[in-house]
Tab-separated table of C-alpha atoms in Angstrom:
chain	number	residue	atom	x	y	z
O	198	MET	CA	86.269	108.937	80.988
O	199	GLU	CA	83.569	111.586	80.877
O	200	THR	CA	83.589	115.235	81.946
O	201	SER	CA	80.464	116.972	83.207
O	202	LYS	CA	79.463	119.766	80.830
O	203	GLU	CA	78.010	121.787	83.710
O	204	THR	CA	80.863	121.591	86.227
O	205	GLY	CA	83.841	120.313	84.307
O	206	THR	CA	84.418	117.631	86.929
O	207	VAL	CA	85.870	114.322	85.869
O	208	ALA	CA	83.453	111.432	86.390
O	209	ALA	CA	84.469	108.213	88.090
O	210	PRO	CA	86.227	105.932	85.620
O	211	LYS	CA	84.249	103.126	84.059
O	212	MET	CA	86.971	100.538	84.379
O	213	ASP	CA	87.342	96.948	85.409
O	214	LEU	CA	88.129	96.978	89.132
O	215	THR	CA	88.474	93.237	89.488
O	216	LEU	CA	91.545	91.981	91.301
O	217	LYS	CA	93.875	89.166	90.342
O	218	ILE	CA	96.186	87.749	92.992
O	219	TYR	CA	98.852	85.070	92.885
O	220	ASN	CA	97.750	82.010	94.824
O	221	SER	CA	100.737	80.140	96.273
O	222	MET	CA	98.626	76.985	96.459
O	223	THR	CA	97.932	76.842	92.715
O	224	GLN	CA	101.055	78.817	91.735
O	225	GLN	CA	99.150	81.057	89.371
O	226	LYS	CA	97.260	84.325	89.297
O	227	GLU	CA	93.561	83.972	89.951
O	228	LEU	CA	90.588	86.278	89.841
O	229	PHE	CA	89.769	87.188	93.421
O	230	THR	CA	86.268	86.063	94.343
O	231	PRO	CA	85.428	86.210	98.051
O	232	ILE	CA	83.401	83.510	99.771
O	233	VAL	CA	80.788	86.072	100.826
O	234	PRO	CA	80.158	88.737	98.154
O	235	GLY	CA	81.344	92.138	99.292
O	236	LYS	CA	83.201	90.807	102.335
O	237	VAL	CA	86.778	89.597	102.825
O	238	GLY	CA	88.363	87.645	105.659
O	239	MET	CA	92.179	87.752	105.748
O	240	TYR	CA	94.621	86.354	108.294
O	241	ILE	CA	98.268	87.409	108.217
O	242	CYS	CA	100.979	85.824	110.342
O	243	GLY	CA	102.538	88.497	112.519
O	244	VAL	CA	105.771	88.697	114.479
O	245	THR	CA	107.265	86.616	117.267
O	246	ALA	CA	107.718	89.367	119.832
O	247	TYR	CA	111.160	88.937	121.379
O	248	ASP	CA	113.102	91.838	119.833
O	249	LEU	CA	112.702	94.942	117.697
O	250	SER	CA	111.378	94.123	114.250
O	251	HIS	CA	113.591	94.268	111.170
O	252	LEU	CA	113.089	95.213	107.526
O	253	GLY	CA	111.763	91.756	106.647
O	254	HIS	CA	108.943	92.259	109.143
O	255	ALA	CA	108.347	95.741	107.741
O	256	ARG	CA	108.030	94.384	104.230
O	257	ALA	CA	105.442	91.791	105.209
O	258	ALA	CA	103.442	94.362	107.143
O	259	VAL	CA	103.498	96.945	104.345
O	260	SER	CA	102.692	94.353	101.656
O	261	PHE	CA	99.538	93.190	103.388
O	262	ASP	CA	98.607	96.679	104.536
O	263	LEU	CA	98.663	97.573	100.848
O	264	LEU	CA	96.327	94.645	100.111
O	265	TYR	CA	94.048	95.736	102.958
O	266	ARG	CA	93.931	99.308	101.678
O	267	TYR	CA	93.251	98.273	98.095
O	268	LEU	CA	90.480	95.862	99.057
O	269	GLU	CA	88.824	98.657	101.002
O	270	HIS	CA	89.280	100.952	97.997
O	271	LEU	CA	87.386	98.341	95.987
O	272	LYS	CA	84.586	98.727	98.566
O	273	TYR	CA	85.037	95.361	100.273
O	274	GLU	CA	84.225	95.069	103.957
O	275	VAL	CA	87.467	93.539	105.247
O	276	THR	CA	88.061	91.667	108.482
O	277	TYR	CA	91.826	91.750	108.846
O	278	VAL	CA	93.474	89.590	111.508
O	279	ARG	CA	97.207	89.746	112.257
O	280	ASN	CA	98.485	87.808	115.250
O	281	PHE	CA	101.253	88.261	117.763
O	282	THR	CA	103.207	85.192	118.863
O	283	ASP	CA	103.870	86.029	122.507
O	284	VAL	CA	104.557	82.461	123.728
O	285	ASP	CA	107.518	80.810	122.009
O	286	ASP	CA	110.929	79.176	122.539
O	287	LYS	CA	112.783	82.280	121.310
O	288	ILE	CA	110.854	84.541	123.669
O	289	ILE	CA	111.608	82.269	126.621
O	290	ARG	CA	115.322	82.093	125.796
O	291	ARG	CA	115.590	85.869	125.396
O	292	ALA	CA	113.662	86.488	128.629
O	293	ASN	CA	115.894	84.064	130.537
O	294	ASP	CA	118.988	85.825	129.184
O	295	LEU	CA	117.631	89.163	130.387
O	296	GLY	CA	116.179	87.851	133.650
O	297	GLU	CA	112.717	89.009	132.594
O	298	ASN	CA	109.272	87.435	132.651
O	299	PRO	CA	108.606	86.036	129.134
O	300	LEU	CA	105.111	87.517	128.865
O	301	SER	CA	106.384	90.886	130.078
O	302	LEU	CA	109.158	90.842	127.484
O	303	SER	CA	106.844	89.850	124.647
O	304	ASN	CA	104.293	92.481	125.643
O	305	ARG	CA	107.004	95.134	125.518
O	306	TYR	CA	108.032	94.129	122.009
O	307	CYS	CA	104.416	93.884	120.843
O	308	GLN	CA	104.051	97.530	121.805
O	309	GLU	CA	107.294	98.457	120.054
O	310	TYR	CA	106.068	96.726	116.909
O	311	LEU	CA	102.863	98.769	116.993
O	312	VAL	CA	104.951	101.958	117.188
O	313	ASP	CA	106.872	100.870	114.087
O	314	MET	CA	103.637	100.054	112.272
O	315	ALA	CA	102.192	103.469	113.066
O	316	ASP	CA	105.383	105.121	111.792
O	317	LEU	CA	105.060	103.175	108.521
O	318	GLN	CA	101.380	104.177	108.271
O	319	CYS	CA	100.162	100.592	108.363
O	320	LEU	CA	96.484	100.636	109.267
O	321	PRO	CA	95.575	98.764	112.465
O	322	PRO	CA	94.083	95.336	111.653
O	323	THR	CA	90.554	94.585	112.761
O	324	TYR	CA	91.937	92.154	115.345
O	325	GLN	CA	95.464	91.639	116.699
O	326	PRO	CA	95.167	88.486	118.831
O	327	ARG	CA	97.913	87.124	121.061
O	328	VAL	CA	98.568	83.470	121.779
O	329	SER	CA	98.421	83.987	125.547
O	330	ASP	CA	94.839	85.275	125.272
O	331	HIS	CA	93.568	82.298	123.249
O	332	MET	CA	94.573	79.208	125.183
O	333	GLY	CA	90.965	78.050	125.330
O	334	GLN	CA	90.565	78.044	121.546
O	335	ILE	CA	93.963	76.376	121.105
O	336	LYS	CA	93.204	73.572	123.576
O	337	ASP	CA	89.760	73.028	122.045
O	338	MET	CA	91.289	72.599	118.583
O	339	ILE	CA	93.932	70.192	119.855
O	340	THR	CA	91.217	68.166	121.573
O	341	GLN	CA	89.285	67.973	118.303
O	342	ILE	CA	92.394	66.825	116.413
O	343	ILE	CA	93.025	64.097	119.001
O	344	ASN	CA	89.376	63.022	118.867
O	345	ASN	CA	89.700	62.738	115.082
O	346	ASP	CA	92.670	60.371	115.584
O	347	CYS	CA	95.165	62.765	114.001
O	348	ALA	CA	97.312	63.438	117.077
O	349	TYR	CA	98.723	61.463	120.001
O	350	VAL	CA	99.879	62.191	123.550
O	351	VAL	CA	103.318	61.261	124.880
O	352	GLU	CA	104.254	62.197	128.453
O	353	GLY	CA	102.252	65.426	128.403
O	354	ASP	CA	103.313	66.395	124.867
O	355	VAL	CA	100.826	66.247	122.010
O	356	PHE	CA	102.140	65.508	118.507
O	357	PHE	CA	100.343	65.836	115.209
O	358	ALA	CA	100.514	62.608	113.180
O	359	VAL	CA	101.558	63.848	109.742
O	360	GLU	CA	100.774	60.495	108.104
O	361	LYS	CA	97.107	61.159	108.925
O	362	SER	CA	97.197	64.082	106.500
O	363	PRO	CA	96.920	62.543	103.007
O	364	ASN	CA	97.541	65.862	101.210
O	365	TYR	CA	100.467	66.971	103.342
O	366	GLY	CA	102.899	68.959	101.217
O	367	ARG	CA	100.371	70.329	98.742
O	368	LEU	CA	101.281	73.963	99.504
O	369	SER	CA	105.050	73.642	99.781
O	370	GLY	CA	105.642	70.708	97.440
O	371	GLN	CA	107.650	69.011	100.203
O	372	ARG	CA	107.626	65.224	100.072
O	373	LEU	CA	106.682	63.728	103.423
O	374	GLU	CA	109.701	61.441	103.562
O	375	ASN	CA	112.023	64.431	103.075
O	376	ASN	CA	110.383	66.751	105.583
O	377	ARG	CA	112.196	68.094	108.577
O	378	ALA	CA	110.446	68.083	111.896
O	379	GLY	CA	110.328	71.877	111.739
O	380	GLU	CA	112.683	74.783	112.199
O	381	ARG	CA	111.743	75.422	115.797
O	382	VAL	CA	111.197	71.802	116.836
O	383	ALA	CA	114.018	69.400	117.745
O	384	VAL	CA	113.694	65.815	116.498
O	385	ASP	CA	112.193	63.680	119.271
O	386	SER	CA	112.627	59.889	119.379
O	387	ARG	CA	109.159	59.574	120.896
O	388	LYS	CA	107.585	60.677	117.627
O	389	ARG	CA	105.986	58.057	115.419
O	390	ASN	CA	107.335	59.939	112.396
O	391	PRO	CA	110.248	62.419	112.443
O	392	ALA	CA	108.039	64.950	110.623
O	393	ASP	CA	105.365	64.915	113.347
O	394	PHE	CA	105.199	68.278	115.085
O	395	ALA	CA	104.162	69.499	118.520
O	396	LEU	CA	100.671	70.798	119.135
O	397	TRP	CA	101.246	71.056	122.888
O	398	LYS	CA	104.503	71.038	124.861
O	399	ALA	CA	104.673	69.707	128.401
O	400	ALA	CA	105.747	72.255	130.997
O	401	LYS	CA	109.416	72.664	131.807
O	402	ALA	CA	110.983	74.351	134.815
O	403	GLY	CA	111.274	78.111	134.406
O	404	GLU	CA	108.825	78.291	131.475
O	405	PRO	CA	105.306	79.755	131.434
O	406	SER	CA	102.604	77.090	131.339
O	407	TRP	CA	98.857	76.655	131.272
O	408	ASP	CA	96.689	73.775	132.511
O	409	SER	CA	95.360	71.368	129.900
O	410	PRO	CA	93.773	67.888	129.622
O	411	TRP	CA	97.292	66.535	128.914
O	412	GLY	CA	98.955	68.303	131.811
O	413	PRO	CA	100.455	71.780	132.227
O	414	GLY	CA	102.272	73.139	129.215
O	415	ARG	CA	102.096	75.578	126.312
O	416	PRO	CA	101.191	75.466	122.607
O	417	GLY	CA	103.527	74.450	119.810
O	418	TRP	CA	104.295	77.027	117.173
O	419	HIS	CA	101.800	76.197	114.410
O	420	ILE	CA	98.555	75.542	116.279
O	421	GLU	CA	98.131	79.168	117.353
O	422	CYS	CA	97.356	80.451	113.854
O	423	SER	CA	94.929	77.640	113.048
O	424	ALA	CA	93.021	78.247	116.264
O	425	MET	CA	92.946	82.029	116.046
O	426	SER	CA	92.082	82.208	112.342
O	427	ALA	CA	89.189	79.793	112.900
O	428	HIS	CA	88.043	81.790	115.926
O	429	TYR	CA	87.962	85.155	114.148
O	430	LEU	CA	87.205	84.123	110.570
O	431	SER	CA	85.692	80.614	110.804
O	432	SER	CA	87.169	77.438	109.310
O	433	LYS	CA	86.749	78.836	105.783
O	434	PHE	CA	88.078	82.238	104.838
O	435	ASP	CA	89.479	84.108	101.853
O	436	ILE	CA	93.142	85.037	102.284
O	437	HIS	CA	95.988	83.741	104.430
O	438	GLY	CA	99.341	85.454	104.072
O	439	GLY	CA	102.842	85.869	105.404
O	440	GLY	CA	106.476	85.782	104.420
O	441	ILE	CA	107.620	83.210	101.875
O	442	ASP	CA	109.698	81.496	104.564
O	443	LEU	CA	106.456	80.513	106.327
O	444	ILE	CA	105.251	78.269	103.507
O	445	PHE	CA	107.122	75.389	105.122
O	446	PRO	CA	106.771	74.249	107.779
O	447	HIS	CA	104.387	76.776	109.319
O	448	HIS	CA	101.666	77.134	106.709
O	449	GLU	CA	101.933	73.535	105.580
O	450	ASN	CA	101.369	72.425	109.155
O	451	GLU	CA	98.539	74.893	109.598
O	452	ILE	CA	96.695	73.341	106.673
O	453	ALA	CA	97.212	69.824	108.017
O	454	GLN	CA	96.038	70.528	111.551
O	455	SER	CA	93.153	72.803	110.504
O	456	CYS	CA	91.789	70.111	108.170
O	457	ALA	CA	92.300	67.495	110.893
O	458	ALA	CA	90.213	69.590	113.292
O	459	CYS	CA	87.535	70.442	110.715
O	460	GLN	CA	87.229	68.527	107.466
O	461	ASP	CA	85.702	71.541	105.710
O	462	SER	CA	88.547	73.879	106.654
O	463	ASN	CA	89.827	75.841	103.656
O	464	VAL	CA	91.686	78.995	102.666
O	465	SER	CA	90.804	80.260	99.187
O	466	TYR	CA	94.024	82.179	98.482
O	467	TRP	CA	97.486	81.795	100.000
O	468	MET	CA	99.714	84.860	99.548
O	469	HIS	CA	103.410	85.217	100.393
O	470	ASN	CA	105.756	88.180	100.192
O	471	GLY	CA	109.391	87.851	99.162
O	472	HIS	CA	112.436	88.367	101.369
O	473	VAL	CA	114.349	91.547	101.966
O	474	THR	CA	117.943	90.654	101.132
O	475	ASN	CA	121.303	92.118	102.069
O	476	ASN	CA	123.956	91.475	99.430
O	477	ASN	CA	121.452	89.031	97.905
O	478	GLU	CA	121.228	86.983	101.118
O	479	LYS	CA	118.000	86.791	103.121
O	480	MET	CA	117.949	89.420	105.851
O	481	SER	CA	117.157	87.758	109.185
O	482	LYS	CA	118.002	87.842	112.862
O	483	SER	CA	119.430	84.334	112.732
O	484	LEU	CA	121.992	85.380	110.099
O	485	GLY	CA	122.850	88.612	111.886
O	486	ASN	CA	122.714	90.610	108.643
O	487	PHE	CA	119.604	92.628	109.400
O	488	PHE	CA	118.680	96.214	110.193
O	489	THR	CA	115.811	96.962	112.525
O	490	ILE	CA	113.051	99.286	111.396
O	491	ARG	CA	114.224	101.739	114.049
O	492	GLN	CA	117.759	101.791	112.713
O	493	ILE	CA	116.448	102.757	109.291
O	494	THR	CA	113.917	105.342	110.514
O	495	GLU	CA	116.619	107.046	112.556
O	496	ARG	CA	118.203	107.952	109.227
O	497	TYR	CA	115.275	108.011	106.806
O	498	HIS	CA	111.724	109.228	107.183
O	499	PRO	CA	109.332	106.248	107.673
O	500	LEU	CA	107.450	107.215	104.512
O	501	ALA	CA	110.690	107.037	102.534
O	502	LEU	CA	111.135	103.524	103.921
O	503	ARG	CA	107.566	102.658	102.936
O	504	HIS	CA	108.246	103.985	99.423
O	505	PHE	CA	111.337	101.757	99.242
O	506	LEU	CA	109.377	98.710	100.417
O	507	ILE	CA	106.750	99.059	97.681
O	508	SER	CA	109.303	99.833	94.965
O	509	ALA	CA	109.462	96.125	94.042
O	510	HIS	CA	106.619	93.683	93.521
O	511	TYR	CA	105.692	92.175	96.872
O	512	ARG	CA	106.539	88.622	95.719
O	513	SER	CA	109.986	89.564	94.412
O	514	PRO	CA	113.141	89.723	96.519
O	515	LEU	CA	113.943	93.280	97.581
O	516	ASN	CA	117.650	93.949	97.979
O	517	TYR	CA	118.565	96.425	100.702
O	518	SER	CA	120.611	99.320	99.375
O	519	VAL	CA	121.550	102.731	100.754
O	520	LEU	CA	121.299	104.103	97.229
O	521	GLN	CA	117.723	102.848	96.902
O	522	LEU	CA	116.759	104.335	100.250
O	523	ASP	CA	118.343	107.636	99.229
O	524	SER	CA	116.431	107.494	95.951
O	525	ALA	CA	113.162	106.734	97.754
O	526	SER	CA	113.763	109.640	100.122
O	527	ASP	CA	114.390	112.013	97.212
O	528	ALA	CA	111.300	110.748	95.377
O	529	VAL	CA	108.986	111.261	98.345
O	530	PHE	CA	110.449	114.707	99.058
O	531	TYR	CA	109.782	115.724	95.442
O	532	ILE	CA	106.183	114.494	95.657
O	533	TYR	CA	105.510	116.463	98.836
O	534	GLN	CA	107.277	119.551	97.520
O	535	THR	CA	105.091	119.502	94.410
O	536	LEU	CA	101.891	119.063	96.424
O	537	GLN	CA	102.884	121.795	98.851
O	538	ASP	CA	103.622	124.183	95.998
O	539	CYS	CA	100.221	123.358	94.509
O	540	GLU	CA	98.456	123.851	97.829
O	541	VAL	CA	100.111	127.240	98.377
O	542	ALA	CA	99.415	128.406	94.809
O	543	LEU	CA	95.727	127.453	95.003
O	544	SER	CA	95.089	128.900	98.465
O	545	PRO	CA	94.172	132.407	97.150
O	546	PHE	CA	91.644	130.839	94.772
O	547	GLN	CA	89.474	128.870	97.206
O	548	GLU	CA	86.227	130.139	95.682
O	549	HIS	CA	87.458	130.459	92.120
O	550	GLY	CA	87.152	128.081	89.225
O	551	LYS	CA	84.910	125.501	90.903
O	552	THR	CA	82.369	125.645	88.088
O	553	ALA	CA	84.945	125.866	85.315
O	554	ARG	CA	85.683	123.042	82.908
O	555	ILE	CA	89.067	121.412	83.287
O	556	ASN	CA	91.255	121.609	80.210
O	557	SER	CA	91.719	118.647	77.873
O	558	ALA	CA	95.350	118.086	78.908
O	559	ALA	CA	94.282	117.727	82.551
O	560	GLU	CA	91.486	115.368	81.615
O	561	ASP	CA	93.900	113.205	79.660
O	562	CYS	CA	96.382	113.251	82.530
O	563	ILE	CA	93.750	112.141	85.054
O	564	ASN	CA	92.476	109.466	82.689
O	565	LYS	CA	95.930	107.965	82.264
O	566	LEU	CA	96.738	108.125	85.976
O	567	ARG	CA	93.540	106.331	86.992
O	568	ASP	CA	93.804	103.705	84.276
O	569	GLU	CA	97.465	102.933	84.909
O	570	PHE	CA	97.098	102.849	88.691
O	571	HIS	CA	94.165	100.460	88.708
O	572	ALA	CA	95.625	98.280	85.965
O	573	ARG	CA	98.792	97.749	87.981
O	574	MET	CA	97.151	97.349	91.368
O	575	SER	CA	94.571	94.898	90.049
O	576	ASP	CA	97.392	92.811	88.580
O	577	ASP	CA	98.478	91.172	91.853
O	578	LEU	CA	99.351	94.524	93.477
O	579	ASN	CA	102.087	95.320	90.987
O	580	THR	CA	103.640	98.340	92.684
O	581	SER	CA	107.085	98.003	91.100
O	582	HIS	CA	106.530	101.028	88.827
O	583	ILE	CA	103.375	102.428	90.393
O	584	LEU	CA	104.925	105.859	91.104
O	585	THR	CA	106.541	106.285	87.706
O	586	GLY	CA	104.869	106.764	84.319
O	587	ALA	CA	101.483	108.457	84.596
O	588	PHE	CA	102.043	109.414	88.229
O	589	GLN	CA	105.207	111.331	87.371
O	590	ASP	CA	103.417	112.873	84.388
O	591	ALA	CA	100.770	114.175	86.800
O	592	LEU	CA	103.432	115.781	88.992
O	593	LYS	CA	105.037	117.372	85.922
O	594	PHE	CA	101.634	118.663	84.841
O	595	ILE	CA	101.176	120.287	88.253
O	596	ASN	CA	104.573	121.976	88.120
O	597	SER	CA	104.140	123.253	84.558
O	598	SER	CA	100.617	124.481	85.360
O	599	LEU	CA	101.888	126.324	88.431
O	600	ASN	CA	104.277	128.216	86.192
O	601	MET	CA	101.420	129.100	83.829
O	602	LEU	CA	99.279	130.236	86.770
O	603	LYS	CA	101.863	132.935	87.548
O	604	LYS	CA	101.415	134.424	84.087
O	605	LYS	CA	98.644	136.816	83.119
O	606	GLN	CA	95.976	135.103	81.009
O	607	PRO	CA	92.253	135.423	80.121
O	608	LYS	CA	89.979	134.901	83.130
O	609	GLN	CA	88.204	131.825	81.777
O	610	GLN	CA	91.494	130.188	80.901
O	611	GLN	CA	92.810	130.930	84.375
O	612	LEU	CA	89.696	129.480	86.037
O	613	SER	CA	90.028	126.337	83.935
O	614	LEU	CA	93.677	126.033	84.962
O	615	ILE	CA	92.810	126.444	88.648
O	616	GLU	CA	90.174	123.721	88.481
O	617	SER	CA	92.493	121.462	86.476
O	618	LEU	CA	95.133	121.793	89.176
O	619	ARG	CA	92.596	120.976	91.901
O	620	LYS	CA	91.430	117.846	90.135
O	621	ILE	CA	94.909	116.511	89.416
O	622	GLU	CA	96.054	117.325	92.940
O	623	ASN	CA	93.129	115.277	94.271
O	624	GLU	CA	93.953	112.345	91.985
O	625	VAL	CA	97.600	112.309	93.089
O	626	LYS	CA	96.562	112.438	96.744
O	627	GLU	CA	94.114	109.572	96.211
O	628	VAL	CA	96.871	107.380	94.797
O	629	LEU	CA	99.089	108.254	97.743
O	630	ARG	CA	96.255	107.559	100.194
O	631	ILE	CA	95.681	104.063	98.828
O	632	LEU	CA	99.431	103.380	98.883
O	633	GLY	CA	99.713	104.654	102.457
O	634	LEU	CA	102.058	107.455	101.412
O	635	LEU	CA	99.843	110.453	102.097
O	636	PRO	CA	101.429	112.267	105.066
O	637	PRO	CA	99.281	112.710	108.171
O	638	GLY	CA	100.238	116.352	108.670
O	639	ALA	CA	101.321	119.340	106.641
O	640	TYR	CA	103.765	118.727	103.810
O	641	SER	CA	106.085	121.309	105.321
O	642	GLU	CA	106.349	119.326	108.561
O	643	VAL	CA	107.273	116.119	106.747
O	644	LYS	CA	109.787	117.919	104.534
O	645	THR	CA	111.384	119.481	107.606
O	646	ALA	CA	111.706	116.022	109.155
O	647	PHE	CA	113.395	114.802	105.968
O	648	LEU	CA	115.901	117.656	106.072
O	649	VAL	CA	116.650	117.203	109.776
O	650	LEU	CA	117.400	113.508	109.262
O	651	LEU	CA	119.584	114.305	106.262
O	652	HIS	CA	121.563	116.887	108.254
O	653	VAL	CA	122.060	114.729	111.355
O	654	PHE	CA	123.300	111.662	109.481
O	655	PHE	CA	124.990	113.199	106.471
O	656	ASP	CA	128.521	112.417	107.692
O	657	ASP	CA	127.783	109.559	110.094
O	658	SER	CA	125.774	106.796	108.460
O	659	PRO	CA	125.846	103.247	109.922
O	660	PHE	CA	124.343	101.841	106.723
O	661	ASP	CA	127.207	102.062	104.243
């Protein structure tokens, strides 16, 4: 790293900013090379909108928001698509239980999800398509699959013929003869093979339906993502992601039907985040052992939750723990306290020190922070210790320098210290910005929110 002799500013690091990501298809880390240089197309499976989202949904969203942010930091032009499933068996059942229109219910929970995402500082994707708005694309793809002799119609239902997919199982490693029909699909005696899955479901009384060449009905679960990813990103794109539980059957079936519709269909990199666990068991609605995002953010600041979610590598299991959330809350509070102290201390010196050279200790601190941050992020987004090591050293440098600033010292030395503090403050904020942990308002406001939450729930926590 070089320092300008005239201004003392630290030049941009000359480091390798290539990115390696773990490809679930090949089960190894690979150098990321986009199909179109400088541009990235990524499709991430979103939520089925029938209830408030839980920590597992938060982890997936934050993991791929982190990827999105880092790709943009690397100067890629990213088209990020994350869908909403707003037509589904679970939505219909929940709506019937509540006496509500299914599309009205799903729309309500789509909006609630967006509130949670904003709280967690997840950037809005480029597109957020809903199944109900893309029936034309879905029906066109099903028609193409039928025309290619890879699907068949039975009494208004359309089933994908898995035996027509010679490479079925290549993502999940599932053997065709051992495959289930699918988690959301009951075994149907009309199927040619028990593993065949529904592309289109014939209308039933009390369910929403759309006209189609095979009669009124609605899409099966898997076809939506194939149709929408092809619509927004084409049949070939760079990254497809989601939770590890989607590898089979959802993503396996996506591959089969996408290739059946278009022989050239291909995703370069498949990425999957690990589960959030509770007592080492997957946290999910079906198991009843989950906490919603709202339940957590009623007790902890959303940025403390985000800190917790990136505290483990995105592919590793993340075990829910009150102690870890408390630790994350303390860590974020300390970061903001340090930055606020720095901001206040430097405010009288707005026009001072800007042409001074930074001191060698500051230069070394910045060098290590940049190198360590990019080394870890470029290694498959390894955030497990991203806010320790050099990052903590930078915070310590700020605090020790603030103490020195209070002491009387030669003018040139003081100016150098002021500029050193500015530069390190900027580097810390840049790391936080890329990680999505830079608060939107004043540090004092966020700290006050932390303290209010701590006071309200100190003796009445539902999370123990």
